[in-house]
Amino acid sequence: KAGVTQTPRYLIKTRGQQVTLSCSPISGHRSVSWYQQTPGQGLQFLFEYFSETQRNKGNFPGRFSGRQFSNSRSEMNVSTLELGDSALYLCASSSAGTGFSPLHFGNGTRLTVT
Amino acid sequence: DQQVKQNSPSLSVQEGRISILNCDYTNSMFDYFLWYKKYPAEGPTFLISISSIKDKNEDGRFTVFLNKSAKHLSLHIVPSQPGDSAVYFCAASETSYDKVIFGPGTSLSVIP
């Protein structure tokens, strides 16, 4: 079974630009979550999508948005990039059936904003 | 407000000894607790979990202990191996469909 795939692996953007990151979950997984990892801050929750609907949201500004498609693939968009947006962005999927299901992470997209 | 805390940024242990990683939380509504391991340039991988109705869960060399009254959990690795050197994240969730909150991580170094 293929794991969670994130593209691209690395991205360099300039302040003010926008960026779109992509995530393909494990086959059969209907929930996709996005996290931002910065040094010393751990993994900060951005949002979670389940069946094309945003089910949970973290405390990030509206510049951060996402969506999920009918095949469960998800995209994350950041508009008007700031230097502080430089981070590793991680996507995770889970089966989200009855009972708790752990998250399975991709290897992330490293975003550098200059 | 950091709901999941890992107060030790780093830990060094000799190979063969026990590694104990600690985690504290503030939200009494958390019902599920997990540990993840992360190597550089890779995403975190799920290690072990425990629900709030239990106080211990064991999987091979890994054991997680939960003390609900103290809002504290710990991960024990016995015996520690050099391949265990990684960053360990503690995480928690209120329900099976709620967001998972992660701590800042503890970097474990197992010295041969």
mmCIF file of C-alpha atoms in Angstrom:
data_model
loop_
_atom_site.group_PDB
_atom_site.id
_atom_site.type_symbol
_atom_site.label_atom_id
_atom_site.label_comp_id
_atom_site.label_asym_id
_atom_site.label_seq_id
_atom_site.Cartn_x
_atom_site.Cartn_y
_atom_site.Cartn_z
ATOM 1 C CA LYS A 1 0.000 0.000 0.000
ATOM 2 C CA ALA A 2 1.498 3.341 -1.009
ATOM 3 C CA GLY A 3 2.047 5.860 1.759
ATOM 4 C CA VAL A 4 1.093 9.514 1.917
ATOM 5 C CA THR A 5 2.650 11.434 -0.964
ATOM 6 C CA GLN A 6 3.401 15.146 -0.805
ATOM 7 C CA THR A 7 4.533 17.271 -3.706
ATOM 8 C CA PRO A 8 6.721 19.127 -4.226
ATOM 9 C CA ARG A 9 9.403 18.157 -1.672
ATOM 10 C CA TYR A 10 11.089 21.549 -1.785
ATOM 11 C CA LEU A 11 9.845 24.974 -2.755
ATOM 12 C CA ILE A 12 11.418 28.421 -2.764
ATOM 13 C CA LYS A 13 9.128 31.432 -3.035
ATOM 14 C CA THR A 14 9.397 35.178 -2.626
ATOM 15 C CA ARG A 15 7.535 37.285 -0.087
ATOM 16 C CA GLY A 16 4.099 38.263 -1.345
ATOM 17 C CA GLN A 17 3.702 35.295 -3.672
ATOM 18 C CA GLN A 18 1.293 32.465 -3.150
ATOM 19 C CA VAL A 19 1.931 28.718 -3.070
ATOM 20 C CA THR A 20 -0.063 25.505 -3.418
ATOM 21 C CA LEU A 21 1.029 22.250 -1.828
ATOM 22 C CA SER A 22 -0.426 18.868 -2.721
ATOM 23 C CA CYS A 23 -1.110 15.717 -0.707
ATOM 24 C CA SER A 24 -2.278 12.284 -1.817
ATOM 25 C CA PRO A 25 -3.476 10.193 1.138
ATOM 26 C CA ILE A 26 -3.207 6.460 1.637
ATOM 27 C CA SER A 27 -5.785 4.683 -0.485
ATOM 28 C CA GLY A 28 -9.048 4.378 1.448
ATOM 29 C CA HIS A 29 -8.209 7.122 3.914
ATOM 30 C CA ARG A 30 -10.866 9.833 3.983
ATOM 31 C CA SER A 31 -9.339 12.260 6.476
ATOM 32 C CA VAL A 32 -6.435 14.554 5.615
ATOM 33 C CA SER A 33 -4.756 16.863 8.130
ATOM 34 C CA TRP A 34 -2.136 19.536 7.561
ATOM 35 C CA TYR A 35 0.563 20.618 10.011
ATOM 36 C CA GLN A 36 3.297 23.252 10.029
ATOM 37 C CA GLN A 37 6.598 22.358 11.667
ATOM 38 C CA THR A 38 9.101 25.031 12.650
ATOM 39 C CA PRO A 39 12.169 24.651 14.903
ATOM 40 C CA GLY A 40 11.184 24.637 18.561
ATOM 41 C CA GLN A 41 7.450 24.819 17.827
ATOM 42 C CA GLY A 42 6.698 21.206 17.133
ATOM 43 C CA LEU A 43 3.829 20.445 14.814
ATOM 44 C CA GLN A 44 1.197 23.157 14.658
ATOM 45 C CA PHE A 45 -2.222 22.021 13.438
ATOM 46 C CA LEU A 46 -3.535 23.894 10.400
ATOM 47 C CA PHE A 47 -6.757 22.121 9.396
ATOM 48 C CA GLU A 48 -8.346 18.770 8.724
ATOM 49 C CA TYR A 49 -10.600 17.713 5.878
ATOM 50 C CA PHE A 50 -12.978 14.805 5.862
ATOM 51 C CA SER A 51 -15.168 13.927 2.877
ATOM 52 C CA GLU A 52 -14.367 17.250 1.170
ATOM 53 C CA THR A 53 -15.438 19.294 4.223
ATOM 54 C CA GLN A 54 -13.204 21.134 6.649
ATOM 55 C CA ARG A 55 -13.916 19.387 9.944
ATOM 56 C CA ASN A 56 -11.305 20.995 12.214
ATOM 57 C CA LYS A 57 -9.340 24.213 12.037
ATOM 58 C CA GLY A 58 -6.275 25.500 13.869
ATOM 59 C CA ASN A 59 -5.326 29.062 14.783
ATOM 60 C CA PHE A 60 -3.718 30.201 11.564
ATOM 61 C CA PRO A 61 -4.639 33.359 9.629
ATOM 62 C CA GLY A 62 -6.979 33.247 6.659
ATOM 63 C CA ARG A 63 -3.991 33.331 4.283
ATOM 64 C CA PHE A 64 -3.793 29.599 4.927
ATOM 65 C CA SER A 65 -6.532 27.645 3.212
ATOM 66 C CA GLY A 66 -7.129 24.161 1.951
ATOM 67 C CA ARG A 67 -9.502 21.911 0.134
ATOM 68 C CA GLN A 68 -10.153 18.245 -0.436
ATOM 69 C CA PHE A 69 -11.292 16.590 -3.625
ATOM 70 C CA SER A 70 -13.714 13.717 -4.101
ATOM 71 C CA ASN A 71 -10.791 11.263 -4.384
ATOM 72 C CA SER A 72 -9.585 12.474 -0.924
ATOM 73 C CA ARG A 73 -6.532 14.231 -2.370
ATOM 74 C CA SER A 74 -5.951 17.555 -0.670
ATOM 75 C CA GLU A 75 -4.278 20.848 -1.453
ATOM 76 C CA MET A 76 -3.103 23.597 0.847
ATOM 77 C CA ASN A 77 -2.709 27.182 -0.300
ATOM 78 C CA VAL A 78 -0.836 30.027 1.335
ATOM 79 C CA SER A 79 -1.368 33.491 -0.094
ATOM 80 C CA THR A 80 0.721 36.628 0.385
ATOM 81 C CA LEU A 81 3.683 34.690 1.716
ATOM 82 C CA GLU A 82 5.653 36.065 4.654
ATOM 83 C CA LEU A 83 9.178 35.193 5.762
ATOM 84 C CA GLY A 84 7.718 33.479 8.849
ATOM 85 C CA ASP A 85 5.882 31.000 6.642
ATOM 86 C CA SER A 86 9.166 29.227 5.962
ATOM 87 C CA ALA A 87 8.624 25.783 7.455
ATOM 88 C CA LEU A 88 8.121 22.106 6.810
ATOM 89 C CA TYR A 89 4.497 21.456 5.884
ATOM 90 C CA LEU A 90 3.298 17.976 6.712
ATOM 91 C CA CYS A 91 0.218 16.218 5.499
ATOM 92 C CA ALA A 92 -1.256 13.200 7.293
ATOM 93 C CA SER A 93 -4.115 10.876 6.481
ATOM 94 C CA SER A 94 -6.203 8.523 8.575
ATOM 95 C CA SER A 95 -8.975 6.078 7.908
ATOM 96 C CA ALA A 96 -11.235 7.965 10.343
ATOM 97 C CA GLY A 97 -13.518 4.992 10.772
ATOM 98 C CA THR A 98 -15.232 4.107 14.044
ATOM 99 C CA GLY A 99 -12.785 4.426 16.888
ATOM 100 C CA PHE A 100 -9.484 6.218 16.929
ATOM 101 C CA SER A 101 -7.208 5.881 13.931
ATOM 102 C CA PRO A 102 -3.622 7.188 14.071
ATOM 103 C CA LEU A 103 -2.307 9.696 11.560
ATOM 104 C CA HIS A 104 0.041 8.549 8.801
ATOM 105 C CA PHE A 105 2.370 11.304 7.635
ATOM 106 C CA GLY A 106 4.018 12.118 4.349
ATOM 107 C CA ASN A 107 7.621 13.329 4.195
ATOM 108 C CA GLY A 108 6.554 16.943 3.942
ATOM 109 C CA THR A 109 7.144 19.938 1.696
ATOM 110 C CA ARG A 110 9.984 22.231 2.746
ATOM 111 C CA LEU A 111 8.922 25.799 1.950
ATOM 112 C CA THR A 112 11.478 28.596 1.997
ATOM 113 C CA VAL A 113 10.274 32.174 1.652
ATOM 114 C CA THR A 114 12.908 34.755 0.717
ATOM 115 C CA ASP B 1 -1.463 28.020 25.066
ATOM 116 C CA GLN B 2 0.486 24.820 24.715
ATOM 117 C CA GLN B 3 -1.844 21.976 25.648
ATOM 118 C CA VAL B 4 0.800 19.269 25.218
ATOM 119 C CA LYS B 5 4.206 19.870 26.766
ATOM 120 C CA GLN B 6 7.496 18.064 26.509
ATOM 121 C CA ASN B 7 9.790 19.895 28.870
ATOM 122 C CA SER B 8 12.990 18.088 27.904
ATOM 123 C CA PRO B 9 14.199 19.222 24.473
ATOM 124 C CA SER B 10 16.858 16.516 24.423
ATOM 125 C CA LEU B 11 17.894 13.284 26.129
ATOM 126 C CA SER B 12 21.017 11.100 25.875
ATOM 127 C CA VAL B 13 21.027 7.448 26.877
ATOM 128 C CA GLN B 14 23.574 4.639 26.644
ATOM 129 C CA GLU B 15 22.751 1.747 24.349
ATOM 130 C CA GLY B 16 21.007 -1.070 26.250
ATOM 131 C CA ARG B 17 19.680 1.229 28.972
ATOM 132 C CA ILE B 18 16.140 2.480 29.436
ATOM 133 C CA SER B 19 14.992 5.692 27.753
ATOM 134 C CA ILE B 20 12.162 7.556 29.464
ATOM 135 C CA LEU B 21 10.476 10.375 27.590
ATOM 136 C CA ASN B 22 7.965 12.491 29.447
ATOM 137 C CA CYS B 23 4.909 14.454 28.394
ATOM 138 C CA ASP B 24 2.447 16.643 30.308
ATOM 139 C CA TYR B 25 -0.908 17.937 29.141
ATOM 140 C CA THR B 26 -3.345 20.542 30.375
ATOM 141 C CA ASN B 27 -6.601 19.582 28.665
ATOM 142 C CA SER B 28 -8.551 17.128 30.833
ATOM 143 C CA MET B 29 -10.815 16.355 27.853
ATOM 144 C CA PHE B 30 -8.053 14.514 25.993
ATOM 145 C CA ASP B 31 -9.096 10.919 25.453
ATOM 146 C CA TYR B 32 -6.387 9.521 23.185
ATOM 147 C CA PHE B 33 -2.658 9.850 23.512
ATOM 148 C CA LEU B 34 -0.011 8.906 20.995
ATOM 149 C CA TRP B 35 3.736 8.875 20.485
ATOM 150 C CA TYR B 36 5.392 9.506 17.147
ATOM 151 C CA LYS B 37 9.020 9.164 16.106
ATOM 152 C CA LYS B 38 10.629 11.400 13.490
ATOM 153 C CA TYR B 39 13.900 10.990 11.628
ATOM 154 C CA PRO B 40 15.425 13.932 9.729
ATOM 155 C CA ALA B 41 13.956 14.511 6.258
ATOM 156 C CA GLU B 42 11.079 12.125 6.965
ATOM 157 C CA GLY B 43 7.560 12.557 8.265
ATOM 158 C CA PRO B 44 6.665 11.395 11.785
ATOM 159 C CA THR B 45 5.783 7.709 12.134
ATOM 160 C CA PHE B 46 3.248 6.380 14.600
ATOM 161 C CA LEU B 47 4.786 4.436 17.464
ATOM 162 C CA ILE B 48 2.230 3.584 20.131
ATOM 163 C CA SER B 49 -1.031 4.910 21.569
ATOM 164 C CA ILE B 50 -3.123 4.678 24.694
ATOM 165 C CA SER B 51 -6.713 5.608 25.464
ATOM 166 C CA SER B 52 -7.726 7.322 28.672
ATOM 167 C CA ILE B 53 -9.411 4.181 30.018
ATOM 168 C CA LYS B 54 -6.035 2.456 30.314
ATOM 169 C CA ASP B 55 -2.922 3.278 32.305
ATOM 170 C CA LYS B 56 -0.436 1.197 30.364
ATOM 171 C CA ASN B 57 0.070 -0.090 26.853
ATOM 172 C CA GLU B 58 2.993 -2.185 25.698
ATOM 173 C CA ASP B 59 4.320 -2.995 22.234
ATOM 174 C CA GLY B 60 7.628 -4.810 22.133
ATOM 175 C CA ARG B 61 10.356 -2.546 23.502
ATOM 176 C CA PHE B 62 7.948 0.380 23.829
ATOM 177 C CA THR B 63 5.619 0.982 26.767
ATOM 178 C CA VAL B 64 3.448 4.032 27.360
ATOM 179 C CA PHE B 65 2.201 4.891 30.841
ATOM 180 C CA LEU B 66 -0.683 7.261 31.505
ATOM 181 C CA ASN B 67 -1.341 9.016 34.819
ATOM 182 C CA LYS B 68 -4.616 10.865 34.320
ATOM 183 C CA SER B 69 -4.716 12.462 37.752
ATOM 184 C CA ALA B 70 -1.299 14.028 37.133
ATOM 185 C CA LYS B 71 -2.063 14.705 33.442
ATOM 186 C CA HIS B 72 1.210 12.995 32.624
ATOM 187 C CA LEU B 73 2.319 10.278 30.274
ATOM 188 C CA SER B 74 5.659 8.708 29.568
ATOM 189 C CA LEU B 75 7.238 6.507 26.926
ATOM 190 C CA HIS B 76 9.697 3.849 28.032
ATOM 191 C CA ILE B 77 12.080 2.247 25.539
ATOM 192 C CA VAL B 78 13.856 -0.862 26.807
ATOM 193 C CA PRO B 79 16.507 -1.670 25.769
ATOM 194 C CA SER B 80 17.472 1.472 23.877
ATOM 195 C CA GLN B 81 19.203 0.982 20.519
ATOM 196 C CA PRO B 82 21.184 3.445 18.359
ATOM 197 C CA GLY B 83 18.417 3.254 15.727
ATOM 198 C CA ASP B 84 16.046 4.768 18.291
ATOM 199 C CA SER B 85 17.890 8.084 17.969
ATOM 200 C CA ALA B 86 15.206 10.442 16.656
ATOM 201 C CA VAL B 87 12.818 13.188 17.742
ATOM 202 C CA TYR B 88 9.854 11.862 19.708
ATOM 203 C CA PHE B 89 6.546 13.707 19.706
ATOM 204 C CA CYS B 90 3.794 13.257 22.236
ATOM 205 C CA ALA B 91 0.293 13.943 20.879
ATOM 206 C CA ALA B 92 -3.281 13.961 22.144
ATOM 207 C CA SER B 93 -6.832 14.210 20.913
ATOM 208 C CA GLU B 94 -10.215 14.713 22.583
ATOM 209 C CA THR B 95 -12.188 12.358 20.380
ATOM 210 C CA SER B 96 -11.617 10.008 17.468
ATOM 211 C CA TYR B 97 -12.657 12.771 15.041
ATOM 212 C CA ASP B 98 -11.010 15.736 16.718
ATOM 213 C CA LYS B 99 -7.725 17.396 15.806
ATOM 214 C CA VAL B 100 -4.526 15.843 17.118
ATOM 215 C CA ILE B 101 -2.371 18.255 19.145
ATOM 216 C CA PHE B 102 1.382 17.669 19.221
ATOM 217 C CA GLY B 103 4.018 18.608 21.754
ATOM 218 C CA PRO B 104 7.293 20.318 20.751
ATOM 219 C CA GLY B 105 9.259 17.062 20.717
ATOM 220 C CA THR B 106 12.235 15.531 22.560
ATOM 221 C CA SER B 107 15.398 14.640 20.666
ATOM 222 C CA LEU B 108 16.692 11.263 21.855
ATOM 223 C CA SER B 109 20.302 10.236 21.277
ATOM 224 C CA VAL B 110 21.247 6.649 22.023
ATOM 225 C CA ILE B 111 25.004 6.381 22.406
ATOM 226 C CA PRO B 112 26.657 3.105 21.335
#
